[in-house]
XYZ file of N, CA, C and O in Angstrom:
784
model
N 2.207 38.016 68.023
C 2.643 36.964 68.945
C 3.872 36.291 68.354
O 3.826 35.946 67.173
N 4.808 36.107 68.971
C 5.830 35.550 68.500
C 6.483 34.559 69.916
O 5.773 34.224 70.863
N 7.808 34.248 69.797
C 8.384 33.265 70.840
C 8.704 34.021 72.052
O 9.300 33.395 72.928
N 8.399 35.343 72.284
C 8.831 36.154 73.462
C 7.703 36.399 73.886
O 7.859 36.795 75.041
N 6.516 36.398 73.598
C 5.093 36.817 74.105
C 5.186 36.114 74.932
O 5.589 34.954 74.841
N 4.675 36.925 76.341
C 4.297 36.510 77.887
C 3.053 35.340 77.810
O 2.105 35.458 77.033
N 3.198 34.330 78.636
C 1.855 33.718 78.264
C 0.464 34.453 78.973
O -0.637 33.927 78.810
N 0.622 35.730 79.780
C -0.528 36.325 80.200
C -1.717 36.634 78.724
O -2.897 36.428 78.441
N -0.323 37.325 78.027
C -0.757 38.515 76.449
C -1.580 36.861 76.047
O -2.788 36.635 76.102
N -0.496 35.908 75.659
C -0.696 34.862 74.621
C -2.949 34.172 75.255
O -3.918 33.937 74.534
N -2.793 34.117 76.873
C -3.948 33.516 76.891
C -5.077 34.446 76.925
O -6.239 34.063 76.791
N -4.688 35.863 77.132
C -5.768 36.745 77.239
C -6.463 36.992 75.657
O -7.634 37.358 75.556
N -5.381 36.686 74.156
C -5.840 36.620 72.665
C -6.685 35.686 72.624
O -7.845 35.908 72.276
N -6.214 34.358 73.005
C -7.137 32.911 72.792
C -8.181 33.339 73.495
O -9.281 33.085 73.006
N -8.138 34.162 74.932
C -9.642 34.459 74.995
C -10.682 35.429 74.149
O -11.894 35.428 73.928
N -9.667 36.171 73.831
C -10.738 37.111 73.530
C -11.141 36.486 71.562
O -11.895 37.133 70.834
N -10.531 35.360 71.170
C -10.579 35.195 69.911
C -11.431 34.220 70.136
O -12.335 34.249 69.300
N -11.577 33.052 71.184
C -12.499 32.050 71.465
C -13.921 32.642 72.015
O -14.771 31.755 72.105
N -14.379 33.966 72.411
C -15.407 34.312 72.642
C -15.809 35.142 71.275
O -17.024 35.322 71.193
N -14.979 35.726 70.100
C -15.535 36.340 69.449
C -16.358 35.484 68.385
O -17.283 35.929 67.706
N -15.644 33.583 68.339
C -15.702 33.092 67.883
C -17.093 32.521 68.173
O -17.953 32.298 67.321
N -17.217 32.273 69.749
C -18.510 31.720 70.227
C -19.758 33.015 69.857
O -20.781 32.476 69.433
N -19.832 33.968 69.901
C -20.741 34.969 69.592
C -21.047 34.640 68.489
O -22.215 34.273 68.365
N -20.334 34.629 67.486
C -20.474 34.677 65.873
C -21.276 33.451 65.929
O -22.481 33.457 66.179
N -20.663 32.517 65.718
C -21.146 31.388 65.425
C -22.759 31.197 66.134
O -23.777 30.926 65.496
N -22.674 31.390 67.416
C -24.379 31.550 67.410
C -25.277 32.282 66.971
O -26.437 31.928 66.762
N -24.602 33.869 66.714
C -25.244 34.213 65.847
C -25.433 34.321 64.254
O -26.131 35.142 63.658
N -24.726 33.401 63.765
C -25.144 32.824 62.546
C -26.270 31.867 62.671
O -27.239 31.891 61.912
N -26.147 31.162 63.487
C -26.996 29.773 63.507
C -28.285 30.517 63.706
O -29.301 30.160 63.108
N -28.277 31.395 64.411
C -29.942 32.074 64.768
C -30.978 32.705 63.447
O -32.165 32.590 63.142
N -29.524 33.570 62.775
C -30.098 34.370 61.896
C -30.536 33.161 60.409
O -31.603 33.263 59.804
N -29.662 32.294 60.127
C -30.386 31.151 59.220
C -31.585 30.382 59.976
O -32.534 29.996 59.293
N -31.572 30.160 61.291
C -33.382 29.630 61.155
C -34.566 30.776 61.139
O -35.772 30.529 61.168
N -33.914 32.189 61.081
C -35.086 32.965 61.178
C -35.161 33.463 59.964
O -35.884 34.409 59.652
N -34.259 32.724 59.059
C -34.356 33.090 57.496
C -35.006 32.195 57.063
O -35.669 32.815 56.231
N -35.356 31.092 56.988
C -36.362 30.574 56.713
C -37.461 29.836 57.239
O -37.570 29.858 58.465
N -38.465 29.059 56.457
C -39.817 28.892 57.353
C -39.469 28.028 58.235
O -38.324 27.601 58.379
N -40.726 27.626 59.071
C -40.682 26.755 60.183
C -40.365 25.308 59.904
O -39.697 24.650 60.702
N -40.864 24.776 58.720
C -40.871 23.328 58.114
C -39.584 23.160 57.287
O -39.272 22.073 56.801
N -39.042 23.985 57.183
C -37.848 24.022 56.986
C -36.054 24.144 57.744
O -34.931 24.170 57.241
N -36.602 24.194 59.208
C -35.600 24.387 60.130
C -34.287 23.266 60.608
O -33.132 23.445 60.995
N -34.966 22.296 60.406
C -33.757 21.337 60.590
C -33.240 21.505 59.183
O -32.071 21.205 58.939
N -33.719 21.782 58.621
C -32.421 21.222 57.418
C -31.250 22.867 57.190
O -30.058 22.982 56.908
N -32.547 24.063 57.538
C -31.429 24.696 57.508
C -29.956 24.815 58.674
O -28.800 25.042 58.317
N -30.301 24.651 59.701
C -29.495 24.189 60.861
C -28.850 23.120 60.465
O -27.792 23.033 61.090
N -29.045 21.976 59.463
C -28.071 21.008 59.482
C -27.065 21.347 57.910
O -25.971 20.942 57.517
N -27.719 21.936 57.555
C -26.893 22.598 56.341
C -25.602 23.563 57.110
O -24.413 23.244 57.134
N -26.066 24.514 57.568
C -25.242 25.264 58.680
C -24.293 24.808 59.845
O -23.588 25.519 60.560
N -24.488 23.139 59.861
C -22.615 22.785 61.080
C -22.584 22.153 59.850
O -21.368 22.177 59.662
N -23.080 21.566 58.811
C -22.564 20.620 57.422
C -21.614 21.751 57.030
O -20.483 21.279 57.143
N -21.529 23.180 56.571
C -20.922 24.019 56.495
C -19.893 24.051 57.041
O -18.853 24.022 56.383
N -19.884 24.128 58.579
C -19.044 24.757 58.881
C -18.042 23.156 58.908
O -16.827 23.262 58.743
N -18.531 22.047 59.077
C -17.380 21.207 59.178
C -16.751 21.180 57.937
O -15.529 21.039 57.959
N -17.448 21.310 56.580
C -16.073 20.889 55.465
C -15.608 22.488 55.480
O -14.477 22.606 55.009
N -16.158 23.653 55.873
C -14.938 24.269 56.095
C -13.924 24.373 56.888
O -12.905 25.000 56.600
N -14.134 23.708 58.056
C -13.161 23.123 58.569
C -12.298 22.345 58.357
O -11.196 22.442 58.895
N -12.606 21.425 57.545
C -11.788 20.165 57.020
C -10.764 21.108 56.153
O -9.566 21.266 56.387
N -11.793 21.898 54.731
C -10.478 22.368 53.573
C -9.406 23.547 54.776
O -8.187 23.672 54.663
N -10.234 24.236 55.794
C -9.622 24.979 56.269
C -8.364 24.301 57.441
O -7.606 24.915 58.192
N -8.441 23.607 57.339
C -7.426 23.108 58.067
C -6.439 21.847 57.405
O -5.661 21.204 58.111
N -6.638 21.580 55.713
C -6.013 20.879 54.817
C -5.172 22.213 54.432
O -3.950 22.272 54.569
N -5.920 23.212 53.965
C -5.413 24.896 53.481
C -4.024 24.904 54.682
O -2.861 24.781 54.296
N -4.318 25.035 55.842
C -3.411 25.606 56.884
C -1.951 25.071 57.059
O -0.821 25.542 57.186
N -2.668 23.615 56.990
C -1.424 22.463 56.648
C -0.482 22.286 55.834
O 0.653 21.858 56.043
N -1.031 22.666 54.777
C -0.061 22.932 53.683
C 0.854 24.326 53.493
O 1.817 24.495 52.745
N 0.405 25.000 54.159
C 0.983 26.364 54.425
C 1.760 25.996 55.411
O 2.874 25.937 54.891
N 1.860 25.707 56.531
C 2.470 25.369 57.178
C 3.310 24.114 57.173
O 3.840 23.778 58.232
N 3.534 23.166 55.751
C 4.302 22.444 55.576
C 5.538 23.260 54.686
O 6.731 23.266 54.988
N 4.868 23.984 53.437
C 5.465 24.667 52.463
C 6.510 26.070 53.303
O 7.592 26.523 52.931
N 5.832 26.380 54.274
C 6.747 27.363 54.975
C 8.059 26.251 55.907
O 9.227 26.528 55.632
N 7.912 25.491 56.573
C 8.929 24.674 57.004
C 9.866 24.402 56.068
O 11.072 24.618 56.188
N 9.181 23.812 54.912
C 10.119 23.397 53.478
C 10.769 24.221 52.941
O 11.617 23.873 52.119
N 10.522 25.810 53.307
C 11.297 26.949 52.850
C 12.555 26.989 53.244
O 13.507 27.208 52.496
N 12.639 26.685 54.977
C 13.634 26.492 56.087
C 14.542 25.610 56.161
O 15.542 25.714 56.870
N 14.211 24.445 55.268
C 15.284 23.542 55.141
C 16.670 23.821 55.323
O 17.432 23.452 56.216
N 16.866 24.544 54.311
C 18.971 24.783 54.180
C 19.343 25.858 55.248
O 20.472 25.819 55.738
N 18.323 26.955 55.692
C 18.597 27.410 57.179
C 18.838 26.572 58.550
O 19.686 26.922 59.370
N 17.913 25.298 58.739
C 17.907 24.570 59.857
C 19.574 23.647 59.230
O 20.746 23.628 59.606
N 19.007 23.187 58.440
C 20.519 22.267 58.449
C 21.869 23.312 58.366
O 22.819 22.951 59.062
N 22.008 24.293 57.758
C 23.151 24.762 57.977
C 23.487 25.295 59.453
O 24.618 25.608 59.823
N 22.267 25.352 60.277
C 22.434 26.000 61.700
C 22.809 25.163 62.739
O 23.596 25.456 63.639
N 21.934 23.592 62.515
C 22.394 22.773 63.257
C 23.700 21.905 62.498
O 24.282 21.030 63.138
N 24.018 22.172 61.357
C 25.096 21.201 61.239
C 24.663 19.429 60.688
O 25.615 18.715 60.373
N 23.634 19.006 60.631
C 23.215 18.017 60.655
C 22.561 17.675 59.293
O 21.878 18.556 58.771
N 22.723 16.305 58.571
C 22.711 16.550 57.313
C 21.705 15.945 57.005
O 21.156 14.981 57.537
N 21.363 16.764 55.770
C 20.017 17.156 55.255
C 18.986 16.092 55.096
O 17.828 16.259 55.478
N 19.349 15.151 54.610
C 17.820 14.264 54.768
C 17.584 14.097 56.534
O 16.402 14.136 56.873
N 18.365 13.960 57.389
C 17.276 13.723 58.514
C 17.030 15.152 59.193
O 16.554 15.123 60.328
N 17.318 16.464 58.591
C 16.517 17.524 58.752
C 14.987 17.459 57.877
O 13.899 17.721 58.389
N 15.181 17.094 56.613
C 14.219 16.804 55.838
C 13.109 16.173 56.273
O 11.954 16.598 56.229
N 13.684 14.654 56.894
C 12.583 14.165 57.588
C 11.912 14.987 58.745
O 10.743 15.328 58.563
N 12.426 15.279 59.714
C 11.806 16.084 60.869
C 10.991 17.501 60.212
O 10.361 18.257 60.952
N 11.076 17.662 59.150
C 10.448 18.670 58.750
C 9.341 18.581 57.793
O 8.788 19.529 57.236
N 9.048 17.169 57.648
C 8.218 16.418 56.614
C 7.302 16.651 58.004
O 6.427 17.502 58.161
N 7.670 15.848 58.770
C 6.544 14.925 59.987
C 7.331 16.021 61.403
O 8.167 15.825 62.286
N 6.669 16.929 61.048
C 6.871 18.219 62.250
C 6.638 17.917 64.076
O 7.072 18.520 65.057
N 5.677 16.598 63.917
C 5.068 16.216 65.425
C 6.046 15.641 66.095
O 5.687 15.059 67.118
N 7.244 15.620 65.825
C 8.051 15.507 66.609
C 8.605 16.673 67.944
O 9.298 16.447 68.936
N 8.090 17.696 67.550
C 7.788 19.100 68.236
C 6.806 19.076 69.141
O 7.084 19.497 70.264
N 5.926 18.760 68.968
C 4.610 18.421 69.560
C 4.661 17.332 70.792
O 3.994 17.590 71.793
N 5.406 16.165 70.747
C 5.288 15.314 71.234
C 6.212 15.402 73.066
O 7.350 14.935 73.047
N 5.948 15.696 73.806
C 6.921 15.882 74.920
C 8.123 15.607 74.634
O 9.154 16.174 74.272
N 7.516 14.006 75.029
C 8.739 13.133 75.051
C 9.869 13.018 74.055
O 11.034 12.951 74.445
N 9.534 12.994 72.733
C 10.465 13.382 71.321
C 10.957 14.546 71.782
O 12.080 14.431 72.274
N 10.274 16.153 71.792
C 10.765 17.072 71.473
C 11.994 17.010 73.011
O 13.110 17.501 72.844
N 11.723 16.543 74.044
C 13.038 16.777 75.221
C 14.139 15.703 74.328
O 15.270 15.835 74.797
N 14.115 15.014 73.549
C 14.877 13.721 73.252
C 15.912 14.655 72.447
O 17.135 14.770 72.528
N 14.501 15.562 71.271
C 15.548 16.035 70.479
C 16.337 17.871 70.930
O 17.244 18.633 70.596
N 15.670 17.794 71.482
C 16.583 19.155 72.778
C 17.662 18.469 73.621
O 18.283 19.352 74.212
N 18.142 17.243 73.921
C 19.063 17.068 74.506
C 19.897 16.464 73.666
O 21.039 16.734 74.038
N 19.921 15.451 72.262
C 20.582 15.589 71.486
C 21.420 16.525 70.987
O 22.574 16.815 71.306
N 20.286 17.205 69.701
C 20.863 18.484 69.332
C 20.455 19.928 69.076
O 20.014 20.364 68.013
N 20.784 20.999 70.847
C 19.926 21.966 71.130
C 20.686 22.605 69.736
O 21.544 21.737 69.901
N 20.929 22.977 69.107
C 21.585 23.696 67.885
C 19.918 23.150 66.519
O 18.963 23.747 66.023
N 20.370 22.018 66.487
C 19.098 21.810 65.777
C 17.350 22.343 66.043
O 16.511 22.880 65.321
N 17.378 21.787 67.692
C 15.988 22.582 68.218
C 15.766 23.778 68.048
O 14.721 24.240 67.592
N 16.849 24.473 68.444
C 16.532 25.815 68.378
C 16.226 26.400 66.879
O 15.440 27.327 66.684
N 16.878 25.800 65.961
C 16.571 26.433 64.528
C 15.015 25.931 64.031
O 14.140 26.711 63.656
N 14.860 24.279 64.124
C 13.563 24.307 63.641
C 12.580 24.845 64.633
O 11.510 24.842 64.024
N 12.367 25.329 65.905
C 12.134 25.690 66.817
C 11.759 27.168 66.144
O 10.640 27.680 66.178
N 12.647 27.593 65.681
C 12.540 29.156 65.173
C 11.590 29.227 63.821
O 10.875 30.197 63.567
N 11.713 27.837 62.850
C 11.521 28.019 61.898
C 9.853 27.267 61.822
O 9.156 27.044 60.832
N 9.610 27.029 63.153
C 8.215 26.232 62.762
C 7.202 28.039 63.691
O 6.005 28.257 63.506
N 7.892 28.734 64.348
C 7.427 29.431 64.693
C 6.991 30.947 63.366
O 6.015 31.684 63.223
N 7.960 30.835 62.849
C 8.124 31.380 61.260
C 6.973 30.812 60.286
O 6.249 31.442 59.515
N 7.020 29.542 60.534
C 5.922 29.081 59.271
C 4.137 29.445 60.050
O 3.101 29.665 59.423
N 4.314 29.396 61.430
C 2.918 29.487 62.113
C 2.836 30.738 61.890
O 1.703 31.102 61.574
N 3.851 31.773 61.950
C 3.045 33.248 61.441
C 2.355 33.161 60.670
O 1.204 33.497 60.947
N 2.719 32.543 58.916
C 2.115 32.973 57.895
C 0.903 32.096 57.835
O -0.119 32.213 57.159
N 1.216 31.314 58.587
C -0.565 29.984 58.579
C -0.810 31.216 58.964
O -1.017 31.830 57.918
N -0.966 32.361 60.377
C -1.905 32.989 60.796
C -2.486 34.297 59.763
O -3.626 34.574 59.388
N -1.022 35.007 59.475
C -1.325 35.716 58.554
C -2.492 35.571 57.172
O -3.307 36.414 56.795
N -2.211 34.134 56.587
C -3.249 33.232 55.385
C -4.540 33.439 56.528
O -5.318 34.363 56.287
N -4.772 32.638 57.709
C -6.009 32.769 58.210
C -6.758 34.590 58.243
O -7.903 34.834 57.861
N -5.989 35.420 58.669
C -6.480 36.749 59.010
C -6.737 37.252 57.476
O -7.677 38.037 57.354
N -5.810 36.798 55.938
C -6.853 37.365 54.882
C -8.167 36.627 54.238
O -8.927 36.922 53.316
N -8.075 35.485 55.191
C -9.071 34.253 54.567
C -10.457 35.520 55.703
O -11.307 36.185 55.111
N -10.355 35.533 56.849
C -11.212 36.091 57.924
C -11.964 37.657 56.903
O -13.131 37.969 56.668
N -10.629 38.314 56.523
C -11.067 39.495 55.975
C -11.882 39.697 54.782
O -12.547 40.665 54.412
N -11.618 38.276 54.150
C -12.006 38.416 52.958
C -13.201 37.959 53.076
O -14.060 38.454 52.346
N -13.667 36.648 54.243
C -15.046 36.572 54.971
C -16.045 37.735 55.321
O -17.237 37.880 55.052
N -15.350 38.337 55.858
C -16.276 39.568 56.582
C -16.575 40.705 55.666
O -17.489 41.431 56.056
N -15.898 41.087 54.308
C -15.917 41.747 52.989
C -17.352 40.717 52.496
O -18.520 41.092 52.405
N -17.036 39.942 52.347
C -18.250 39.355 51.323
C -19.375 39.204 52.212
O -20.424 39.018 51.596
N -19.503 39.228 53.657
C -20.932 39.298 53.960
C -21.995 40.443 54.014
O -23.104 40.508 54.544
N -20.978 41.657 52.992
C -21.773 42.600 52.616
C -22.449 42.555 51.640
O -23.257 43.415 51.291
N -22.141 41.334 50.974
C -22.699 41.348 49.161
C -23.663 40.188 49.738
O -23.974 39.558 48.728
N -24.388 39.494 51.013
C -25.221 38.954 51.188
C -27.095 39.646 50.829
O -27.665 40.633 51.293
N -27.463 38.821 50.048
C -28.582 39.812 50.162
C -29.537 40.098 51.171
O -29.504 39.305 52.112
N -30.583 41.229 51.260
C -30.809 41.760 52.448
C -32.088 41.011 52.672
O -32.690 41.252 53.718
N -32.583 40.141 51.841
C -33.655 39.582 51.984
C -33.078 38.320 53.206
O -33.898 37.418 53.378
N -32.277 38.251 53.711
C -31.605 37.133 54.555
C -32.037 37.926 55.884
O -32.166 37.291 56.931
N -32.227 39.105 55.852
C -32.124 39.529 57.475
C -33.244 40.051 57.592
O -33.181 41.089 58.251
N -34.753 39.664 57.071
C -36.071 40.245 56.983
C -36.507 38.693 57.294
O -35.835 37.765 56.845
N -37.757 38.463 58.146
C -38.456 37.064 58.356
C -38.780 36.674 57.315
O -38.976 37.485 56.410
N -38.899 35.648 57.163
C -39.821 34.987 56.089
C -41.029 34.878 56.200
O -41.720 34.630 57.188
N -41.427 35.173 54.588
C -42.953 35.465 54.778
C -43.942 34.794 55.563
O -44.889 35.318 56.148
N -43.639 33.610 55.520
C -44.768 32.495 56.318
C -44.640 32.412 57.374
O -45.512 31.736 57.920
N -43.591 32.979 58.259
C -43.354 33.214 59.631
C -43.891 34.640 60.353
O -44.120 34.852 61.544
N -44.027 35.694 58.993
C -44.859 37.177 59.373
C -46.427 36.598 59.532
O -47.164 37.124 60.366
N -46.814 35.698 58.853
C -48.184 35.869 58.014
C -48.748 34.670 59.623
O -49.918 34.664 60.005
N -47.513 33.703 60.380
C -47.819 32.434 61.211
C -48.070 33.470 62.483
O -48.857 33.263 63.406
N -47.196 34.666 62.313
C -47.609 35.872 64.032
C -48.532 36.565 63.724
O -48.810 37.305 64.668
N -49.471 36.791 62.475
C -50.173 37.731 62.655
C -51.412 37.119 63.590
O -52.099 37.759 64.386
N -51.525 35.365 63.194
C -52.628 34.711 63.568
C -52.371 34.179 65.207
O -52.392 33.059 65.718
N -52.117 35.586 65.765
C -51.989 35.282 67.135
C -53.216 35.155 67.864
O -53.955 36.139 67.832
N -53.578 34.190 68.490
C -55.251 33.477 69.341
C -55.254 35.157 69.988
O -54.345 35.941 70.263
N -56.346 35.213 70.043
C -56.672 36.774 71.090
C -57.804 35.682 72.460
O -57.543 35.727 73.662
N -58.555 35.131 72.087
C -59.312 34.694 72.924
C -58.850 33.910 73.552
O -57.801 33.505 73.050
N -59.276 33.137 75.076
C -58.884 31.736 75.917
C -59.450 31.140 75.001
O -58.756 31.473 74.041
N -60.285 30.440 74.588
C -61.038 29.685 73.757
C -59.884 29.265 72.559
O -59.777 28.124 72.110
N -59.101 30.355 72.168
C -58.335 29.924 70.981
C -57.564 29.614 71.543
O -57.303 28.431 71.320
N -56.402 30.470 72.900
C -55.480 30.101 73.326
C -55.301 28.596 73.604
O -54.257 27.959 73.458
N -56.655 28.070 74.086
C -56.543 26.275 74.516
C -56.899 25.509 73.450
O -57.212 24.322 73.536
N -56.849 26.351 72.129
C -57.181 25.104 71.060
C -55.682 24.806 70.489
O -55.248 23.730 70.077
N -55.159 25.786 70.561
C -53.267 26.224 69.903
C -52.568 24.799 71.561
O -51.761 23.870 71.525
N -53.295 25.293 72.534
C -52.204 24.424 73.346
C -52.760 23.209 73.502
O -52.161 22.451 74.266
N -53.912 22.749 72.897
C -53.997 21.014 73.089
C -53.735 21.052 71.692
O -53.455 19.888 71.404
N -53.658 21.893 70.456
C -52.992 20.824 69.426
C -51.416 21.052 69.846
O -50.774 20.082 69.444
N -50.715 21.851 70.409
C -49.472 21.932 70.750
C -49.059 20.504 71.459
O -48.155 19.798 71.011
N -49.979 20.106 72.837
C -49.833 18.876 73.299
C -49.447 18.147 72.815
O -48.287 17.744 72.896
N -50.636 17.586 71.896
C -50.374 16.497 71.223
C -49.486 16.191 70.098
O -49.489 15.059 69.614
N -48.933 16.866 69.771
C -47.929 16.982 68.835
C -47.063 16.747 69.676
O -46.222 15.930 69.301
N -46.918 17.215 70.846
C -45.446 17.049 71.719
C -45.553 15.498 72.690
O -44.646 15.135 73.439
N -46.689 14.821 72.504
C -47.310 13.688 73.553
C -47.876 12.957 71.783
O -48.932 13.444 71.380
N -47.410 12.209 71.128
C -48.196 11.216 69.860
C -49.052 10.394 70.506
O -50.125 10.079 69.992
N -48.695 9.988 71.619
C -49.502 9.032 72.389
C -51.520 9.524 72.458
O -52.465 8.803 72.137
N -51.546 10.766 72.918
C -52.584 11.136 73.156
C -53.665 12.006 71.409
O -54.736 12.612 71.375
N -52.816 11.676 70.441
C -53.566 11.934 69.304
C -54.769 11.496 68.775
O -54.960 10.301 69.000
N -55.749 12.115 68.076
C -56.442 11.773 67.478
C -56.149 10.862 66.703
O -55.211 10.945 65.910
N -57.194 9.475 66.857
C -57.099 8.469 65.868
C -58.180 8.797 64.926
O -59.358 9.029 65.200
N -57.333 8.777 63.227
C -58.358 8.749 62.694
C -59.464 8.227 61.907
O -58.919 7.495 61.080
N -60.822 8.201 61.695
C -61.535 7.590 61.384
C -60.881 6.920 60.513
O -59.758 7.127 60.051
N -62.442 5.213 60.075
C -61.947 4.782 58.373
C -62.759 5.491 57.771
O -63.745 6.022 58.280
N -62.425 5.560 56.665
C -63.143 6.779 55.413
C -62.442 7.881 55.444
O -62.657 8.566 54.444
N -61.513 8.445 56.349
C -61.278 9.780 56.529
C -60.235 10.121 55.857
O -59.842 11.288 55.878
């Protein structure tokens, strides 16, 4: 993808990268609660978005800086292209959201299209290699979830040993669903004795 990609190509990637993304991710979340026991499920589920947000956080501190350090490469290209001298290229290339912003970026396209167009070129330059850094960070993800051990994708024992004791009789079936009830209704619990 670069600055000539059709936006058909450009939205048909975001789709197909935002659904590969939604698959995965649920099926991670599935396969950690069926990795461990039952009394243990919230925490593994909250360990698992606790995860994924500080990797989000370093992963998007990581990106930032890649994508500052690649702009900072561009410096003496943008200023020698637009002509315009170097500290207030410097600045616009410190604090990039000036690109971002409608209203700024038409301000600074009708100023100076000589300038736009270079950092224009050169912020598109630095977003390759953010992507490129993301696709060996991805590869190097999907390499190491082979060295996961295999005991992760077998039930846990207390969850084999909780199906074997499946009720066969009505008699059991309605003892499993009024203690099920009441667990799901506190209101209607057994109070229990004193002494007990």
């Amino acid at each position: 993808i670069n600055q000539a990609t059709p936006r058909w190509l450009l939205m048909a990637a975001m789709g197909l990268m935002g659904s590969g993304m939604g698959l995965g991710m649920f099926a991670l979340l599935v396969t950690t609660q069926n990795s461990v026991p039952r009394n243990h499920l919230g925490t593994a589920t909250s360990l698992t978005q606790f995860a994924r947000s500080i990797g989000a956080t370093v992963g998007v501190a990581v990106m930032g800086a890649v994508l500052t350090i690649g702009l900072a490469s561009h410096v003496d290209d943008i200023q020698r292209a637009s002509g315009l001298p170097e500290e207030e290229v410097a600045r616009v290339v410190r604090k990039p959201n000036a690109l971002i912003d409608p209203i700024a970026r038409r301000q600074m396209e009708e100023e100076s299209p000589q300038f736009f167009e270079a950092i224009r070129g050169a912020l598109g330059g630095a977003l390759h290699r953010v992507f490129q850094v993301g696709l060996v960070l991805a590869v190097l993800a999907f390499i190491s979830g082979f060295w996961l051990p295999a005991s992760l994708a077998k039930p846990h024992l207390e969850t084999t040993r909780e199906a074997e004791r499946v009720p066969t009789s009505v008699a059991e079936c309605e003892k499993l669903l009024m203690a099920e009830m009441t667990t799901i209704n506190p209101e209607n619990e057994p109070v229990a004795e004193r002494g007990d």
